[in-house]
Short mmCIF file of C-alpha atoms in Angstrom, two decimals:
data_model
loop_
_atom_site.label_atom_id
_atom_site.label_comp_id
_atom_site.label_asym_id
_atom_site.label_seq_id
_atom_site.Cartn_x
_atom_site.Cartn_y
_atom_site.Cartn_z
CA UNK A 1 78.64 113.22 90.21
CA UNK A 2 79.23 111.00 87.21
CA UNK A 3 76.35 111.29 84.75
CA UNK A 4 76.34 108.74 81.96
CA UNK A 5 74.40 108.52 78.74
CA UNK A 6 70.79 107.48 79.25
CA UNK A 7 71.13 108.42 82.95
CA UNK A 8 73.21 105.36 83.73
CA UNK A 9 74.70 106.32 87.08
CA UNK A 10 77.47 104.49 88.87
CA UNK A 11 77.17 106.79 91.88
CA UNK A 12 73.65 106.50 93.30
CA UNK A 13 71.02 109.20 93.59
CA UNK A 14 70.69 108.46 97.29
CA UNK A 15 74.28 109.47 97.87
CA UNK A 16 73.36 112.83 96.39
CA UNK A 17 70.44 113.16 98.76
CA UNK A 18 72.68 112.28 101.66
CA UNK A 19 74.94 115.10 100.60
CA UNK A 20 71.87 117.39 100.24
CA UNK A 21 73.48 118.75 97.08
CA UNK A 22 74.63 117.30 93.80
CA UNK A 23 78.22 116.13 93.84
CA UNK A 24 80.75 118.17 91.92
CA UNK A 25 81.79 116.19 88.90
CA UNK A 26 85.20 117.74 88.66
CA UNK A 27 85.54 116.76 92.30
CA UNK A 28 83.24 113.66 92.33
CA UNK A 29 83.22 114.05 96.10
CA UNK A 30 80.77 115.35 98.67
CA UNK A 31 80.40 119.14 98.69
CA UNK A 32 82.83 120.73 101.10
CA UNK A 33 85.11 117.70 101.05
CA UNK A 34 88.65 117.55 99.76
CA UNK A 35 88.49 115.77 96.40
CA UNK A 36 92.18 115.34 95.63
CA UNK A 37 95.19 114.19 97.56
CA UNK A 38 98.23 115.32 95.63
CA UNK A 39 97.81 113.96 92.11
CA UNK A 40 95.06 111.43 92.98
CA UNK A 41 91.32 112.12 92.71
CA UNK A 42 89.28 110.44 95.47
CA UNK A 43 85.70 109.78 94.21
CA UNK A 44 82.70 109.07 96.42
CA UNK A 45 81.87 106.60 98.04
CA UNK A 46 85.54 106.91 99.04
CA UNK A 47 86.43 110.08 100.87
CA UNK A 48 89.42 111.81 102.41
CA UNK A 49 89.02 111.55 106.16
CA UNK A 50 91.86 113.47 107.88
CA UNK A 51 89.92 114.06 111.09
CA UNK A 52 86.42 114.38 109.58
CA UNK A 53 85.20 111.14 111.19
CA UNK A 54 84.01 109.61 107.93
CA UNK A 55 81.86 112.59 106.95
CA UNK A 56 83.24 112.59 103.40
CA UNK A 57 82.80 108.88 102.62
CA UNK A 58 79.94 106.39 102.53
CA UNK A 59 81.15 105.01 105.86
CA UNK A 60 84.43 104.55 107.71
CA UNK A 61 85.60 101.59 105.62
CA UNK A 62 85.77 103.89 102.59
CA UNK A 63 87.97 106.43 104.38
CA UNK A 64 91.22 107.56 102.78
CA UNK A 65 93.99 109.32 104.68
CA UNK A 66 95.89 112.05 102.83
CA UNK A 67 99.48 112.25 104.07
CA UNK A 68 100.27 115.93 103.68
CA UNK A 69 103.79 115.54 105.06
CA UNK A 70 104.83 114.08 101.69
CA UNK A 71 105.51 116.16 98.59
CA UNK A 72 103.23 115.85 96.77
CA UNK A 73 100.69 114.58 99.33
CA UNK A 74 99.78 110.90 98.93
CA UNK A 75 96.62 108.94 99.85
CA UNK A 76 96.60 105.77 101.95
CA UNK A 77 93.75 103.51 103.01
CA UNK A 78 92.74 104.26 106.56
CA UNK A 79 91.95 100.68 107.55
CA UNK A 80 94.60 98.81 105.56
CA UNK A 81 96.82 96.34 107.37
CA UNK A 82 99.23 96.16 104.45
CA UNK A 83 102.61 97.81 104.40
CA UNK A 84 102.91 100.75 102.01
CA UNK A 85 99.28 100.53 100.90
CA UNK A 86 99.40 103.75 98.94
CA UNK A 87 96.47 104.48 96.64
CA UNK A 88 97.45 105.47 93.10
CA UNK A 89 94.03 105.63 91.45
CA UNK A 90 90.37 104.95 92.24
CA UNK A 91 88.19 104.30 89.20
CA UNK A 92 84.40 104.58 89.17
CA UNK A 93 84.24 102.84 85.80
CA UNK A 94 84.77 99.15 86.46
CA UNK A 95 85.16 99.91 90.18
CA UNK A 96 88.88 99.26 90.38
CA UNK A 97 91.64 100.66 92.54
CA UNK A 98 95.36 100.83 91.78
CA UNK A 99 97.67 100.64 94.78
CA UNK A 100 101.29 100.06 95.60
CA UNK A 101 102.19 96.57 96.77
CA UNK A 102 105.34 94.92 98.05
CA UNK A 103 108.16 93.12 96.26
CA UNK A 104 109.79 90.08 97.86
CA UNK A 105 113.58 90.33 97.47
CA UNK A 106 116.59 88.15 98.34
CA UNK A 107 120.21 89.26 97.98
CA UNK A 108 122.93 86.60 97.70
CA UNK A 109 126.72 86.81 98.03
CA UNK A 110 129.03 83.78 97.86
CA UNK A 111 126.15 81.39 98.37
CA UNK A 112 124.83 83.22 101.43
CA UNK A 113 121.71 85.31 101.87
CA UNK A 114 122.76 88.87 102.66
CA UNK A 115 119.19 90.15 103.02
CA UNK A 116 115.70 88.68 102.74
CA UNK A 117 112.44 90.60 102.34
CA UNK A 118 109.15 88.61 102.24
CA UNK A 119 105.77 90.16 101.42
CA UNK A 120 102.63 90.01 103.55
CA UNK A 121 99.62 91.72 101.96
CA UNK A 122 96.35 91.98 103.86
CA UNK A 123 93.34 94.13 103.03
CA UNK A 124 90.23 94.23 105.21
CA UNK A 125 87.94 96.69 103.44
CA UNK A 126 85.50 96.32 100.53
CA UNK A 127 88.34 95.20 98.26
CA UNK A 128 89.76 92.05 96.75
CA UNK A 129 92.76 91.43 94.51
CA UNK A 130 91.72 91.19 90.86
CA UNK A 131 92.60 87.83 89.34
CA UNK A 132 91.96 89.08 85.78
CA UNK A 133 94.21 92.14 86.00
CA UNK A 134 97.17 90.83 88.01
CA UNK A 135 99.85 88.18 87.58
CA UNK A 136 102.41 86.62 89.91
CA UNK A 137 105.99 87.31 88.77
CA UNK A 138 109.31 85.78 89.79
CA UNK A 139 112.60 87.28 88.58
CA UNK A 140 115.95 85.46 88.74
CA UNK A 141 118.03 82.56 87.41
CA UNK A 142 117.77 80.32 90.47
CA UNK A 143 114.56 81.32 92.22
CA UNK A 144 111.12 80.15 93.23
CA UNK A 145 108.29 81.85 95.06
CA UNK A 146 105.53 80.27 97.15
CA UNK A 147 102.27 82.20 97.03
CA UNK A 148 100.23 81.62 100.16
CA UNK A 149 96.69 82.97 99.98
CA UNK A 150 93.46 83.22 101.93
CA UNK A 151 90.20 83.28 99.97
CA UNK A 152 87.75 85.98 100.89
CA UNK A 153 84.64 83.94 100.21
CA UNK A 154 85.59 80.82 102.13
CA UNK A 155 88.38 81.73 104.54
CA UNK A 156 90.29 78.74 103.18
CA UNK A 157 94.00 78.68 102.36
CA UNK A 158 95.82 77.77 99.17
CA UNK A 159 99.41 77.66 97.90
CA UNK A 160 100.90 77.93 94.43
CA UNK A 161 104.09 79.30 92.96
CA UNK A 162 106.37 80.15 90.08
CA UNK A 163 109.92 78.92 89.28
CA UNK A 164 112.64 80.56 87.22
CA UNK A 165 115.96 79.22 86.03
CA UNK A 166 118.84 79.90 83.65
CA UNK A 167 122.48 78.84 83.50
CA UNK A 168 123.65 82.22 82.24
CA UNK A 169 122.12 85.53 81.28
CA UNK A 170 122.95 85.05 77.59
CA UNK A 171 120.05 82.58 77.42
CA UNK A 172 117.55 85.25 78.48
CA UNK A 173 115.33 87.17 76.07
CA UNK A 174 114.22 90.67 76.98
CA UNK A 175 110.46 90.93 77.24
CA UNK A 176 109.98 87.18 77.67
CA UNK A 177 108.57 85.86 80.95
CA UNK A 178 108.22 82.13 80.25
CA UNK A 179 110.46 80.73 82.99
CA UNK A 180 113.97 81.65 81.80
CA UNK A 181 114.99 84.53 84.03
CA UNK A 182 111.36 85.54 84.49
CA UNK A 183 108.25 83.56 85.35
CA UNK A 184 104.64 84.74 85.39
CA UNK A 185 101.46 82.91 86.28
CA UNK A 186 97.82 83.60 87.08
CA UNK A 187 96.44 84.04 90.58
CA UNK A 188 93.17 82.60 91.89
CA UNK A 189 90.04 84.69 92.31
CA UNK A 190 88.88 85.93 95.68
CA UNK A 191 92.08 86.98 97.43
CA UNK A 192 92.26 89.55 100.17
CA UNK A 193 95.41 88.22 101.82
CA UNK A 194 98.60 86.76 100.39
CA UNK A 195 102.21 86.08 101.31
CA UNK A 196 105.19 85.79 98.99
CA UNK A 197 108.04 83.62 100.29
CA UNK A 198 111.01 83.71 97.95
CA UNK A 199 113.71 81.05 97.86
CA UNK A 200 116.61 79.72 95.79
CA UNK A 201 117.64 76.16 94.94
CA UNK A 202 121.41 76.78 95.07
CA UNK A 203 121.60 80.22 96.71
CA UNK A 204 122.74 81.68 93.37
CA UNK A 205 126.11 79.96 93.61
CA UNK A 206 126.08 79.23 89.87
CA UNK A 207 124.83 82.63 88.71
CA UNK A 208 125.80 85.00 91.50
CA UNK A 209 128.09 87.28 89.50
CA UNK A 210 125.40 88.08 86.93
CA UNK A 211 122.36 87.56 89.13
CA UNK A 212 122.85 88.36 92.84
CA UNK A 213 119.14 89.07 93.38
CA UNK A 214 115.83 87.23 93.31
CA UNK A 215 112.50 89.06 93.20
CA UNK A 216 108.78 88.24 93.31
CA UNK A 217 105.62 90.36 93.24
CA UNK A 218 101.96 90.49 92.21
CA UNK A 219 101.00 93.30 89.85
CA UNK A 220 99.47 94.52 86.62
CA UNK A 221 101.27 92.74 83.73
CA UNK A 222 100.54 95.62 81.36
CA UNK A 223 102.81 97.80 83.49
CA UNK A 224 105.78 95.45 83.57
CA UNK A 225 108.25 94.43 80.87
CA UNK A 226 111.08 92.13 81.90
CA UNK A 227 114.64 93.13 81.07
CA UNK A 228 117.82 91.11 81.59
CA UNK A 229 119.16 94.07 83.54
CA UNK A 230 116.56 93.33 86.24
CA UNK A 231 118.66 90.38 87.39
CA UNK A 232 121.40 92.63 88.71
CA UNK A 233 119.44 95.79 89.46
CA UNK A 234 119.66 96.76 93.17
CA UNK A 235 116.93 99.36 92.60
CA UNK A 236 114.42 96.87 91.16
CA UNK A 237 112.25 96.85 94.31
CA UNK A 238 111.77 100.61 94.48
CA UNK A 239 111.32 100.90 90.73
CA UNK A 240 108.72 98.13 90.60
CA UNK A 241 106.74 99.33 93.61
CA UNK A 242 106.49 102.75 91.98
CA UNK A 243 105.66 101.59 88.45
CA UNK A 244 103.78 98.26 88.70
CA UNK A 245 100.62 98.61 90.81
CA UNK A 246 98.42 95.86 92.12
CA UNK A 247 94.83 96.11 90.84
CA UNK A 248 91.99 95.67 93.32
CA UNK A 249 88.25 95.39 92.85
CA UNK A 250 86.00 97.46 95.10
CA UNK A 251 82.29 97.11 95.65
CA UNK A 252 79.32 98.49 97.58
CA UNK A 253 79.13 96.88 100.97
CA UNK A 254 75.77 97.95 102.42
CA UNK A 255 73.71 94.96 101.27
CA UNK A 256 74.48 91.26 100.86
CA UNK A 257 73.32 91.04 97.24
CA UNK A 258 71.37 92.83 94.52
CA UNK A 259 68.00 91.39 95.53
CA UNK A 260 68.34 92.73 99.06
CA UNK A 261 69.76 96.04 97.83
CA UNK A 262 66.85 96.59 95.43
CA UNK A 263 64.44 96.18 98.32
CA UNK A 264 65.56 99.48 99.77
CA UNK A 265 65.13 102.15 97.11
CA UNK A 266 66.50 104.83 99.40
CA UNK A 267 69.93 103.23 99.48
CA UNK A 268 70.05 101.20 96.25
CA UNK A 269 73.06 102.35 94.25
CA UNK A 270 72.36 101.18 90.68
CA UNK A 271 70.10 103.57 88.81
CA UNK A 272 68.55 103.97 85.33
CA UNK A 273 70.20 102.03 82.49
CA UNK A 274 72.60 100.28 84.82
CA UNK A 275 72.81 96.68 85.95
CA UNK A 276 73.39 95.32 89.45
CA UNK A 277 75.94 92.53 89.85
CA UNK A 278 76.19 90.36 92.96
CA UNK A 279 79.65 90.43 94.49
CA UNK A 280 80.01 86.99 96.02
CA UNK A 281 83.29 87.49 97.86
CA UNK A 282 83.65 88.31 101.55
CA UNK A 283 80.18 88.57 103.10
CA UNK A 284 78.61 89.80 99.88
CA UNK A 285 77.90 93.13 98.24
CA UNK A 286 77.29 94.37 94.72
CA UNK A 287 78.61 96.50 91.87
CA UNK A 288 76.90 98.61 89.21
CA UNK A 289 77.68 98.59 85.49
CA UNK A 290 76.13 100.44 82.57
CA UNK A 291 73.91 98.45 80.23
CA UNK A 292 75.28 97.78 76.69
CA UNK A 293 75.28 100.97 74.65
CA UNK A 294 75.70 103.23 77.66
CA UNK A 295 78.86 104.63 79.15
CA UNK A 296 80.04 107.13 81.68
CA UNK A 297 80.29 110.75 80.60
CA UNK A 298 82.18 113.39 82.51
CA UNK A 299 80.81 116.58 80.95
CA UNK A 300 83.11 118.70 83.07
CA UNK A 301 86.16 117.01 81.57
CA UNK A 302 85.25 118.36 78.13
CA UNK A 303 87.52 120.94 76.52
CA UNK A 304 84.52 123.09 75.59
CA UNK A 305 83.10 123.85 79.03
CA UNK A 306 82.79 127.58 79.74
CA UNK A 307 82.99 127.62 83.55
CA UNK A 308 85.49 130.13 84.87
CA UNK A 309 86.24 127.99 87.95
CA UNK A 310 84.25 124.98 89.14
CA UNK A 311 81.98 122.57 87.26
CA UNK A 312 79.54 119.84 88.30
CA UNK A 313 77.55 117.32 86.27
CA UNK A 314 73.77 117.22 86.54
CA UNK A 315 71.43 114.24 86.49
CA UNK A 316 70.19 115.25 83.04
CA UNK A 317 73.63 114.52 81.60
CA UNK A 318 74.64 118.18 81.30
CA UNK A 319 76.74 120.39 83.55
CA UNK A 320 76.50 123.58 85.58
CA UNK A 321 79.07 126.08 86.77
CA UNK A 322 79.53 127.31 90.32
CA UNK A 323 81.91 129.55 92.19
CA UNK A 324 84.29 128.27 94.87
CA UNK A 325 84.20 129.52 98.45
CA UNK A 326 85.32 133.12 98.68
CA UNK A 327 84.12 133.98 95.16
CA UNK A 328 80.80 135.29 93.87
CA UNK A 329 79.04 135.28 90.52
CA UNK A 330 76.85 133.06 88.38
CA UNK A 331 79.46 130.33 87.94
CA UNK A 332 80.24 131.31 84.38
CA UNK A 333 82.22 134.27 85.70
CA UNK A 334 83.42 134.30 89.30
CA UNK A 335 85.05 137.21 91.10
CA UNK A 336 86.83 137.33 94.45
#
């Protein structure tokens, strides 16, 4: 359970009552539920399913599958239609999710396309692609990308793009993404589906020796810095998928808007010293944010806690210690 100063809670009291017990802050998951998949913490309302029929999440659309065949184990969205939709981080603060996305890639030799990889990204859960935290990138000296999108709120379609060009790599500046070797542009708000179709004006016939590849992707610009070496890097796709996540917004999807949500105190998520924000995309929903002057506090993350094993936050903004299964004691000292 995340307790925040002034009892501003981003995880609702009702979710605690549904769990019958307070949620473990170090776990921030329902009691008895797996709270981590490999290196990723999975906070409620999301929950690791793995055969539990949604018992660890708010409902089935918040299910996460932990693939234990990988080393370390990795979480994936249970309902995602996207390829390689691996979850890298789920944040309660700001209600964002980081996930792996695809990279469109074309490989050219002697004016011919050797291989072509488009991107089709589709997400059907309580998520949309953040327009404020992502950019569309195109990498190459003779490349353009067409971004085809579907808006969550209207179901309408839209197309835009980004064009790069350069006569030789000596004209390129590392770190610059203004259209010479690298192009970046904003994306519209309200996306849950997009395609990236990558093309070339002259099939790299003028730049093939130094730039046999073209690339395009949507991701967090703070995680990407263009380098001239990207133009000839055959490992760019794997490297970028692993290091440049796409940022998604998630929201509470059990009421159409704040007014309706507030009408049911037993399920309303935003509590003391927090504000409810209508989420107008898809069929509606809402998010919770702390009022000015308040912030989330994870007492159990402090270096001064004295628990020998497990810790959970309390609604008063403090913490308590408890022993894991198979141990006994008062929580401050546990024995097996």
